[in-house]
Every structure is written in structure tokens, then in C-alpha cells.
mmCIF file with all atom_site columns, C-alpha atoms in Angstrom:
data_model
loop_
_atom_site.group_PDB
_atom_site.id
_atom_site.type_symbol
_atom_site.label_atom_id
_atom_site.label_alt_id
_atom_site.label_comp_id
_atom_site.label_asym_id
_atom_site.label_entity_id
_atom_site.label_seq_id
_atom_site.pdbx_PDB_ins_code
_atom_site.Cartn_x
_atom_site.Cartn_y
_atom_site.Cartn_z
_atom_site.occupancy
_atom_site.B_iso_or_equiv
_atom_site.pdbx_formal_charge
_atom_site.auth_seq_id
_atom_site.auth_comp_id
_atom_site.auth_asym_id
_atom_site.auth_atom_id
_atom_site.pdbx_PDB_model_num
ATOM 1   C CA . UNK A 1 1   ? -157.316 -124.842 -2.867  1.00 50.00 ? 1391 UNK A CA 1
ATOM 2   C CA . UNK A 1 2   ? -155.506 -125.796 -6.091  1.00 48.00 ? 1392 UNK A CA 1
ATOM 3   C CA . UNK A 1 3   ? -157.082 -122.824 -7.948  1.00 47.00 ? 1393 UNK A CA 1
ATOM 4   C CA . UNK A 1 4   ? -156.140 -120.439 -5.129  1.00 43.00 ? 1394 UNK A CA 1
ATOM 5   C CA . UNK A 1 5   ? -152.505 -121.593 -5.299  1.00 44.00 ? 1395 UNK A CA 1
ATOM 6   C CA . UNK A 1 6   ? -152.488 -121.168 -9.102  1.00 43.00 ? 1396 UNK A CA 1
ATOM 7   C CA . UNK A 1 7   ? -153.866 -117.637 -8.791  1.00 42.00 ? 1397 UNK A CA 1
ATOM 8   C CA . UNK A 1 8   ? -151.254 -116.807 -6.128  1.00 43.00 ? 1398 UNK A CA 1
ATOM 9   C CA . UNK A 1 9   ? -148.482 -118.166 -8.373  1.00 42.00 ? 1399 UNK A CA 1
ATOM 10  C CA . UNK A 1 10  ? -149.679 -116.139 -11.371 1.00 45.00 ? 1400 UNK A CA 1
ATOM 11  C CA . UNK A 1 11  ? -149.912 -112.940 -9.301  1.00 42.00 ? 1401 UNK A CA 1
ATOM 12  C CA . UNK A 1 12  ? -146.484 -113.554 -7.769  1.00 41.00 ? 1402 UNK A CA 1
ATOM 13  C CA . UNK A 1 13  ? -144.883 -114.127 -11.174 1.00 46.00 ? 1403 UNK A CA 1
ATOM 14  C CA . UNK A 1 14  ? -146.485 -110.917 -12.423 1.00 45.00 ? 1404 UNK A CA 1
ATOM 15  C CA . UNK A 1 15  ? -145.023 -108.980 -9.509  1.00 42.00 ? 1405 UNK A CA 1
ATOM 16  C CA . UNK A 1 16  ? -141.561 -110.448 -10.087 1.00 50.00 ? 1406 UNK A CA 1
ATOM 17  C CA . UNK A 1 17  ? -141.697 -109.433 -13.761 1.00 64.00 ? 1407 UNK A CA 1
ATOM 18  C CA . UNK A 1 18  ? -142.675 -105.763 -13.107 1.00 84.00 ? 1408 UNK A CA 1
ATOM 19  C CA . UNK A 1 19  ? -140.483 -103.194 -11.382 1.00 96.00 ? 1409 UNK A CA 1
ATOM 20  C CA . UNK A 1 20  ? -140.723 -99.455  -10.856 1.00 96.00 ? 1410 UNK A CA 1
ATOM 21  C CA . UNK A 1 21  ? -138.629 -96.587  -9.527  1.00 98.00 ? 1411 UNK A CA 1
ATOM 22  C CA . UNK A 1 22  ? -139.613 -93.019  -8.662  1.00 98.00 ? 1412 UNK A CA 1
ATOM 23  C CA . UNK A 1 23  ? -137.777 -89.726  -8.656  1.00 98.00 ? 1413 UNK A CA 1
ATOM 24  C CA . UNK A 1 24  ? -136.634 -88.444  -5.237  1.00 98.00 ? 1414 UNK A CA 1
ATOM 25  C CA . UNK A 1 25  ? -139.729 -86.176  -5.076  1.00 97.00 ? 1415 UNK A CA 1
ATOM 26  C CA . UNK A 1 26  ? -142.021 -89.040  -6.147  1.00 97.00 ? 1416 UNK A CA 1
ATOM 27  C CA . UNK A 1 27  ? -143.473 -87.050  -9.075  1.00 98.00 ? 1417 UNK A CA 1
ATOM 28  C CA . UNK A 1 28  ? -141.851 -89.090  -11.865 1.00 98.00 ? 1418 UNK A CA 1
ATOM 29  C CA . UNK A 1 29  ? -142.162 -92.881  -12.063 1.00 98.00 ? 1419 UNK A CA 1
ATOM 30  C CA . UNK A 1 30  ? -140.584 -95.360  -14.473 1.00 98.00 ? 1420 UNK A CA 1
ATOM 31  C CA . UNK A 1 31  ? -142.210 -98.767  -14.820 1.00 98.00 ? 1421 UNK A CA 1
ATOM 32  C CA . UNK A 1 32  ? -140.438 -101.755 -16.348 1.00 98.00 ? 1422 UNK A CA 1
ATOM 33  C CA . UNK A 1 33  ? -141.726 -105.180 -17.291 1.00 98.00 ? 1423 UNK A CA 1
ATOM 34  C CA . UNK A 1 34  ? -141.236 -108.002 -19.750 1.00 98.00 ? 1424 UNK A CA 1
ATOM 35  C CA . UNK A 1 35  ? -143.951 -108.505 -22.346 1.00 97.00 ? 1425 UNK A CA 1
ATOM 36  C CA . UNK A 1 36  ? -145.498 -111.893 -23.026 1.00 95.00 ? 1426 UNK A CA 1
ATOM 37  C CA . UNK A 1 37  ? -142.702 -112.675 -25.520 1.00 96.00 ? 1427 UNK A CA 1
ATOM 38  C CA . UNK A 1 38  ? -139.969 -111.573 -23.094 1.00 97.00 ? 1428 UNK A CA 1
ATOM 39  C CA . UNK A 1 39  ? -139.637 -108.136 -24.669 1.00 97.00 ? 1429 UNK A CA 1
ATOM 40  C CA . UNK A 1 40  ? -138.349 -105.384 -22.321 1.00 98.00 ? 1430 UNK A CA 1
ATOM 41  C CA . UNK A 1 41  ? -140.974 -102.643 -21.980 1.00 98.00 ? 1431 UNK A CA 1
ATOM 42  C CA . UNK A 1 42  ? -140.914 -99.378  -20.052 1.00 98.00 ? 1432 UNK A CA 1
ATOM 43  C CA . UNK A 1 43  ? -143.294 -96.487  -19.399 1.00 98.00 ? 1433 UNK A CA 1
ATOM 44  C CA . UNK A 1 44  ? -142.975 -93.111  -17.675 1.00 97.00 ? 1434 UNK A CA 1
ATOM 45  C CA . UNK A 1 45  ? -145.550 -91.223  -15.602 1.00 97.00 ? 1435 UNK A CA 1
ATOM 46  C CA . UNK A 1 46  ? -145.417 -87.678  -14.260 1.00 96.00 ? 1436 UNK A CA 1
ATOM 47  C CA . UNK A 1 47  ? -147.740 -86.939  -11.330 1.00 96.00 ? 1437 UNK A CA 1
ATOM 48  C CA . UNK A 1 48  ? -149.629 -90.186  -12.129 1.00 95.00 ? 1438 UNK A CA 1
ATOM 49  C CA . UNK A 1 49  ? -150.217 -89.072  -15.740 1.00 95.00 ? 1439 UNK A CA 1
ATOM 50  C CA . UNK A 1 50  ? -148.696 -91.076  -18.607 1.00 95.00 ? 1440 UNK A CA 1
ATOM 51  C CA . UNK A 1 51  ? -145.905 -89.246  -20.448 1.00 93.00 ? 1441 UNK A CA 1
ATOM 52  C CA . UNK A 1 52  ? -144.343 -92.216  -22.251 1.00 95.00 ? 1442 UNK A CA 1
ATOM 53  C CA . UNK A 1 53  ? -146.762 -95.054  -22.907 1.00 97.00 ? 1443 UNK A CA 1
ATOM 54  C CA . UNK A 1 54  ? -145.499 -98.649  -22.957 1.00 98.00 ? 1444 UNK A CA 1
ATOM 55  C CA . UNK A 1 55  ? -142.486 -98.652  -25.259 1.00 98.00 ? 1445 UNK A CA 1
ATOM 56  C CA . UNK A 1 56  ? -140.125 -101.430 -26.305 1.00 97.00 ? 1446 UNK A CA 1
ATOM 57  C CA . UNK A 1 57  ? -136.419 -101.573 -25.520 1.00 98.00 ? 1447 UNK A CA 1
ATOM 58  C CA . UNK A 1 58  ? -133.760 -103.454 -27.415 1.00 97.00 ? 1448 UNK A CA 1
ATOM 59  C CA . UNK A 1 59  ? -130.434 -103.550 -29.211 1.00 95.00 ? 1449 UNK A CA 1
ATOM 60  C CA . UNK A 1 60  ? -129.477 -105.173 -32.490 1.00 94.00 ? 1450 UNK A CA 1
ATOM 61  C CA . UNK A 1 61  ? -126.001 -106.679 -32.640 1.00 90.00 ? 1451 UNK A CA 1
ATOM 62  C CA . UNK A 1 62  ? -124.090 -107.217 -35.859 1.00 90.00 ? 1452 UNK A CA 1
ATOM 63  C CA . UNK A 1 63  ? -123.637 -110.947 -36.575 1.00 84.00 ? 1453 UNK A CA 1
ATOM 64  C CA . UNK A 1 64  ? -125.761 -111.995 -33.561 1.00 82.00 ? 1454 UNK A CA 1
ATOM 65  C CA . UNK A 1 65  ? -129.477 -112.282 -32.955 1.00 84.00 ? 1455 UNK A CA 1
ATOM 66  C CA . UNK A 1 66  ? -131.255 -109.071 -31.919 1.00 89.00 ? 1456 UNK A CA 1
ATOM 67  C CA . UNK A 1 67  ? -131.659 -108.453 -28.200 1.00 94.00 ? 1457 UNK A CA 1
ATOM 68  C CA . UNK A 1 68  ? -135.306 -107.399 -28.343 1.00 95.00 ? 1458 UNK A CA 1
ATOM 69  C CA . UNK A 1 69  ? -137.312 -110.327 -26.960 1.00 96.00 ? 1459 UNK A CA 1
ATOM 70  C CA . UNK A 1 70  ? -137.039 -113.738 -25.282 1.00 97.00 ? 1460 UNK A CA 1
ATOM 71  C CA . UNK A 1 71  ? -135.543 -112.243 -22.109 1.00 98.00 ? 1461 UNK A CA 1
ATOM 72  C CA . UNK A 1 72  ? -135.742 -113.432 -18.539 1.00 97.00 ? 1462 UNK A CA 1
ATOM 73  C CA . UNK A 1 73  ? -135.069 -111.221 -15.509 1.00 97.00 ? 1463 UNK A CA 1
ATOM 74  C CA . UNK A 1 74  ? -132.073 -112.431 -13.498 1.00 97.00 ? 1464 UNK A CA 1
ATOM 75  C CA . UNK A 1 75  ? -132.112 -109.714 -10.833 1.00 97.00 ? 1465 UNK A CA 1
ATOM 76  C CA . UNK A 1 76  ? -133.280 -106.192 -10.226 1.00 97.00 ? 1466 UNK A CA 1
ATOM 77  C CA . UNK A 1 77  ? -132.042 -103.723 -7.673  1.00 97.00 ? 1467 UNK A CA 1
ATOM 78  C CA . UNK A 1 78  ? -132.671 -100.127 -6.702  1.00 97.00 ? 1468 UNK A CA 1
ATOM 79  C CA . UNK A 1 79  ? -130.278 -97.536  -5.341  1.00 97.00 ? 1469 UNK A CA 1
ATOM 80  C CA . UNK A 1 80  ? -130.308 -93.871  -4.348  1.00 98.00 ? 1470 UNK A CA 1
ATOM 81  C CA . UNK A 1 81  ? -127.552 -91.414  -5.183  1.00 97.00 ? 1471 UNK A CA 1
ATOM 82  C CA . UNK A 1 82  ? -127.209 -87.899  -3.761  1.00 97.00 ? 1472 UNK A CA 1
ATOM 83  C CA . UNK A 1 83  ? -124.155 -85.686  -4.085  1.00 96.00 ? 1473 UNK A CA 1
ATOM 84  C CA . UNK A 1 84  ? -123.352 -82.006  -4.523  1.00 94.00 ? 1474 UNK A CA 1
ATOM 85  C CA . UNK A 1 85  ? -120.384 -80.537  -6.339  1.00 92.00 ? 1475 UNK A CA 1
ATOM 86  C CA . UNK A 1 86  ? -119.078 -77.087  -7.185  1.00 92.00 ? 1476 UNK A CA 1
ATOM 87  C CA . UNK A 1 87  ? -118.453 -76.325  -10.870 1.00 91.00 ? 1477 UNK A CA 1
ATOM 88  C CA . UNK A 1 88  ? -115.430 -74.262  -11.914 1.00 91.00 ? 1478 UNK A CA 1
ATOM 89  C CA . UNK A 1 89  ? -117.629 -72.069  -14.136 1.00 90.00 ? 1479 UNK A CA 1
ATOM 90  C CA . UNK A 1 90  ? -121.362 -71.631  -14.508 1.00 87.00 ? 1480 UNK A CA 1
ATOM 91  C CA . UNK A 1 91  ? -124.433 -69.875  -13.215 1.00 90.00 ? 1481 UNK A CA 1
ATOM 92  C CA . UNK A 1 92  ? -124.873 -72.107  -10.151 1.00 89.00 ? 1482 UNK A CA 1
ATOM 93  C CA . UNK A 1 93  ? -122.470 -72.275  -7.239  1.00 91.00 ? 1483 UNK A CA 1
ATOM 94  C CA . UNK A 1 94  ? -123.456 -75.861  -6.406  1.00 93.00 ? 1484 UNK A CA 1
ATOM 95  C CA . UNK A 1 95  ? -124.833 -78.650  -8.588  1.00 91.00 ? 1485 UNK A CA 1
ATOM 96  C CA . UNK A 1 96  ? -126.949 -81.352  -6.944  1.00 91.00 ? 1486 UNK A CA 1
ATOM 97  C CA . UNK A 1 97  ? -126.867 -84.825  -8.499  1.00 94.00 ? 1487 UNK A CA 1
ATOM 98  C CA . UNK A 1 98  ? -129.768 -86.669  -6.844  1.00 97.00 ? 1488 UNK A CA 1
ATOM 99  C CA . UNK A 1 99  ? -131.570 -89.631  -8.394  1.00 98.00 ? 1489 UNK A CA 1
ATOM 100 C CA . UNK A 1 100 ? -133.037 -93.053  -7.751  1.00 98.00 ? 1490 UNK A CA 1
ATOM 101 C CA . UNK A 1 101 ? -131.822 -95.910  -9.906  1.00 98.00 ? 1491 UNK A CA 1
ATOM 102 C CA . UNK A 1 102 ? -133.278 -99.220  -11.061 1.00 98.00 ? 1492 UNK A CA 1
ATOM 103 C CA . UNK A 1 103 ? -130.930 -101.803 -12.580 1.00 98.00 ? 1493 UNK A CA 1
ATOM 104 C CA . UNK A 1 104 ? -132.613 -104.752 -14.280 1.00 98.00 ? 1494 UNK A CA 1
ATOM 105 C CA . UNK A 1 105 ? -130.291 -107.626 -15.214 1.00 98.00 ? 1495 UNK A CA 1
ATOM 106 C CA . UNK A 1 106 ? -131.592 -109.700 -18.116 1.00 98.00 ? 1496 UNK A CA 1
ATOM 107 C CA . UNK A 1 107 ? -130.496 -112.800 -19.984 1.00 97.00 ? 1497 UNK A CA 1
ATOM 108 C CA . UNK A 1 108 ? -131.635 -113.719 -23.451 1.00 95.00 ? 1498 UNK A CA 1
ATOM 109 C CA . UNK A 1 109 ? -132.931 -117.297 -23.207 1.00 95.00 ? 1499 UNK A CA 1
ATOM 110 C CA . UNK A 1 110 ? -131.905 -118.056 -26.792 1.00 92.00 ? 1500 UNK A CA 1
ATOM 111 C CA . UNK A 1 111 ? -128.413 -116.555 -27.148 1.00 91.00 ? 1501 UNK A CA 1
ATOM 112 C CA . UNK A 1 112 ? -127.563 -116.499 -23.398 1.00 92.00 ? 1502 UNK A CA 1
ATOM 113 C CA . UNK A 1 113 ? -126.340 -112.897 -23.794 1.00 93.00 ? 1503 UNK A CA 1
ATOM 114 C CA . UNK A 1 114 ? -126.671 -110.873 -20.593 1.00 95.00 ? 1504 UNK A CA 1
ATOM 115 C CA . UNK A 1 115 ? -127.756 -107.243 -20.691 1.00 97.00 ? 1505 UNK A CA 1
ATOM 116 C CA . UNK A 1 116 ? -128.521 -104.702 -17.981 1.00 98.00 ? 1506 UNK A CA 1
ATOM 117 C CA . UNK A 1 117 ? -130.917 -101.808 -18.399 1.00 98.00 ? 1507 UNK A CA 1
ATOM 118 C CA . UNK A 1 118 ? -130.185 -99.021  -15.934 1.00 98.00 ? 1508 UNK A CA 1
ATOM 119 C CA . UNK A 1 119 ? -132.842 -96.360  -15.305 1.00 98.00 ? 1509 UNK A CA 1
ATOM 120 C CA . UNK A 1 120 ? -132.013 -93.146  -13.447 1.00 98.00 ? 1510 UNK A CA 1
ATOM 121 C CA . UNK A 1 121 ? -134.960 -91.045  -12.336 1.00 98.00 ? 1511 UNK A CA 1
ATOM 122 C CA . UNK A 1 122 ? -134.221 -87.457  -11.368 1.00 97.00 ? 1512 UNK A CA 1
ATOM 123 C CA . UNK A 1 123 ? -136.723 -84.825  -10.232 1.00 97.00 ? 1513 UNK A CA 1
ATOM 124 C CA . UNK A 1 124 ? -136.115 -83.180  -13.627 1.00 94.00 ? 1514 UNK A CA 1
ATOM 125 C CA . UNK A 1 125 ? -136.457 -86.248  -15.858 1.00 95.00 ? 1515 UNK A CA 1
ATOM 126 C CA . UNK A 1 126 ? -135.465 -89.789  -16.755 1.00 96.00 ? 1516 UNK A CA 1
ATOM 127 C CA . UNK A 1 127 ? -132.352 -91.333  -18.267 1.00 97.00 ? 1517 UNK A CA 1
ATOM 128 C CA . UNK A 1 128 ? -131.568 -94.940  -19.110 1.00 97.00 ? 1518 UNK A CA 1
ATOM 129 C CA . UNK A 1 129 ? -128.801 -96.903  -20.717 1.00 97.00 ? 1519 UNK A CA 1
ATOM 130 C CA . UNK A 1 130 ? -127.914 -100.400 -21.829 1.00 97.00 ? 1520 UNK A CA 1
ATOM 131 C CA . UNK A 1 131 ? -124.963 -102.084 -20.132 1.00 96.00 ? 1521 UNK A CA 1
ATOM 132 C CA . UNK A 1 132 ? -123.328 -105.335 -21.184 1.00 94.00 ? 1522 UNK A CA 1
ATOM 133 C CA . UNK A 1 133 ? -121.560 -107.024 -18.259 1.00 94.00 ? 1523 UNK A CA 1
ATOM 134 C CA . UNK A 1 134 ? -118.385 -108.981 -18.886 1.00 92.00 ? 1524 UNK A CA 1
ATOM 135 C CA . UNK A 1 135 ? -119.339 -112.437 -20.176 1.00 92.00 ? 1525 UNK A CA 1
ATOM 136 C CA . UNK A 1 136 ? -117.575 -115.342 -21.845 1.00 85.00 ? 1526 UNK A CA 1
ATOM 137 C CA . UNK A 1 137 ? -119.679 -115.418 -25.028 1.00 77.00 ? 1527 UNK A CA 1
ATOM 138 C CA . UNK A 1 138 ? -119.556 -111.664 -25.694 1.00 83.00 ? 1528 UNK A CA 1
ATOM 139 C CA . UNK A 1 139 ? -115.975 -110.412 -25.716 1.00 82.00 ? 1529 UNK A CA 1
ATOM 140 C CA . UNK A 1 140 ? -116.299 -108.228 -28.802 1.00 85.00 ? 1530 UNK A CA 1
ATOM 141 C CA . UNK A 1 141 ? -119.457 -107.026 -30.533 1.00 86.00 ? 1531 UNK A CA 1
ATOM 142 C CA . UNK A 1 142 ? -120.785 -104.260 -32.760 1.00 89.00 ? 1532 UNK A CA 1
ATOM 143 C CA . UNK A 1 143 ? -124.151 -102.603 -32.136 1.00 92.00 ? 1533 UNK A CA 1
ATOM 144 C CA . UNK A 1 144 ? -125.784 -102.227 -35.544 1.00 93.00 ? 1534 UNK A CA 1
ATOM 145 C CA . UNK A 1 145 ? -129.074 -100.627 -34.402 1.00 94.00 ? 1535 UNK A CA 1
ATOM 146 C CA . UNK A 1 146 ? -130.912 -99.428  -31.337 1.00 93.00 ? 1536 UNK A CA 1
ATOM 147 C CA . UNK A 1 147 ? -134.503 -100.639 -31.126 1.00 94.00 ? 1537 UNK A CA 1
ATOM 148 C CA . UNK A 1 148 ? -135.613 -98.301  -28.329 1.00 95.00 ? 1538 UNK A CA 1
ATOM 149 C CA . UNK A 1 149 ? -139.071 -96.808  -28.736 1.00 95.00 ? 1539 UNK A CA 1
ATOM 150 C CA . UNK A 1 150 ? -140.484 -93.577  -27.296 1.00 93.00 ? 1540 UNK A CA 1
ATOM 151 C CA . UNK A 1 151 ? -144.259 -93.867  -27.461 1.00 93.00 ? 1541 UNK A CA 1
ATOM 152 C CA . UNK A 1 152 ? -145.170 -90.363  -26.252 1.00 92.00 ? 1542 UNK A CA 1
ATOM 153 C CA . UNK A 1 153 ? -148.634 -89.972  -24.743 1.00 92.00 ? 1543 UNK A CA 1
ATOM 154 C CA . UNK A 1 154 ? -149.145 -86.419  -26.028 1.00 85.00 ? 1544 UNK A CA 1
ATOM 155 C CA . UNK A 1 155 ? -147.303 -83.627  -27.752 1.00 78.00 ? 1545 UNK A CA 1
ATOM 156 C CA . UNK A 1 156 ? -144.728 -83.283  -24.950 1.00 67.00 ? 1546 UNK A CA 1
ATOM 157 C CA . UNK A 1 157 ? -141.455 -81.395  -24.970 1.00 70.00 ? 1547 UNK A CA 1
ATOM 158 C CA . UNK A 1 158 ? -138.454 -83.756  -24.861 1.00 68.00 ? 1548 UNK A CA 1
ATOM 159 C CA . UNK A 1 159 ? -134.693 -83.220  -24.786 1.00 68.00 ? 1549 UNK A CA 1
ATOM 160 C CA . UNK A 1 160 ? -132.465 -85.726  -26.536 1.00 67.00 ? 1550 UNK A CA 1
#
């Protein structure tokens, strides 16, 4: 019984540490997890085929330790957004802005700096950004480098 409980605990912790979000059509999926050293890692699949293999995420701050490992997940939440709007000029009469979003709130166990990674998955592609919520120990900072990796599975076409 003790071994069964340990296995359940390990599987549960693994589930808590891994999140995913799909595009509205379900064709594109973004997977997020923390590596064994607390490093944020993401991957992207299109129609169940890997497009971006596991790739690291992170930010380097000037005069502070790098935010690339030693993280813990505080919360994660998903949301859906769907709106249409009419541009003043352009080839299309109506623009549809429809995506599913995953927000993962992290805290660095060493520096106690909080950071959110927000993924938006559209039917046409994936976008993500780093967000630093208001916090007492981080009023002013300078980003000196971005440590984001794009480990492409093949010779795919990408737009930056």
C-alpha cells in the first residue's frame, strides 16, 4: 500500500507540473512543464506532429540572478478569447481574434521573483510572452538577455 501511495504521489506531482493548451480547432498544441532543475520548458505540436521540440524559456536580468531555472509553479489557468472587429482599411471586412490561452505563474525559489508565461494558441500559430506581476522586490529592473530557445523539429517556415 505504501508503494502504491508513492506511485500515486509521483504521478500526481507530474500532472501538476505539466500543462497544455490547444488552438480552437485542436490542431495546434502547446505543452509546458518544469524540468528536473525547475527550468521552464515548452513544446509545440501541429496535428500531433512535433514542430518545436522541448525548448527552454528564461530571462536574464541585469544585476539579478537569471530567471532560467529553480522555478516552482504557483498557479496555471486557461482562458478562451473570441472577438471580431472591422478594420478601417485592409483586404478583409472582418478580422477574427480567436485563441485559447494558458497562463503559468511561476516563482523563482532562490530570488523569490515572480514571473508569468502567457501562451496564446491560435488556429494559425502560437505566441507567448513573459509578464512580471507587480511585486515588492522587483520595482525596477533591466532585461539584459532573453534565454528563449526554439528547438525546431525540422526545416519549418517560421515568422518572427
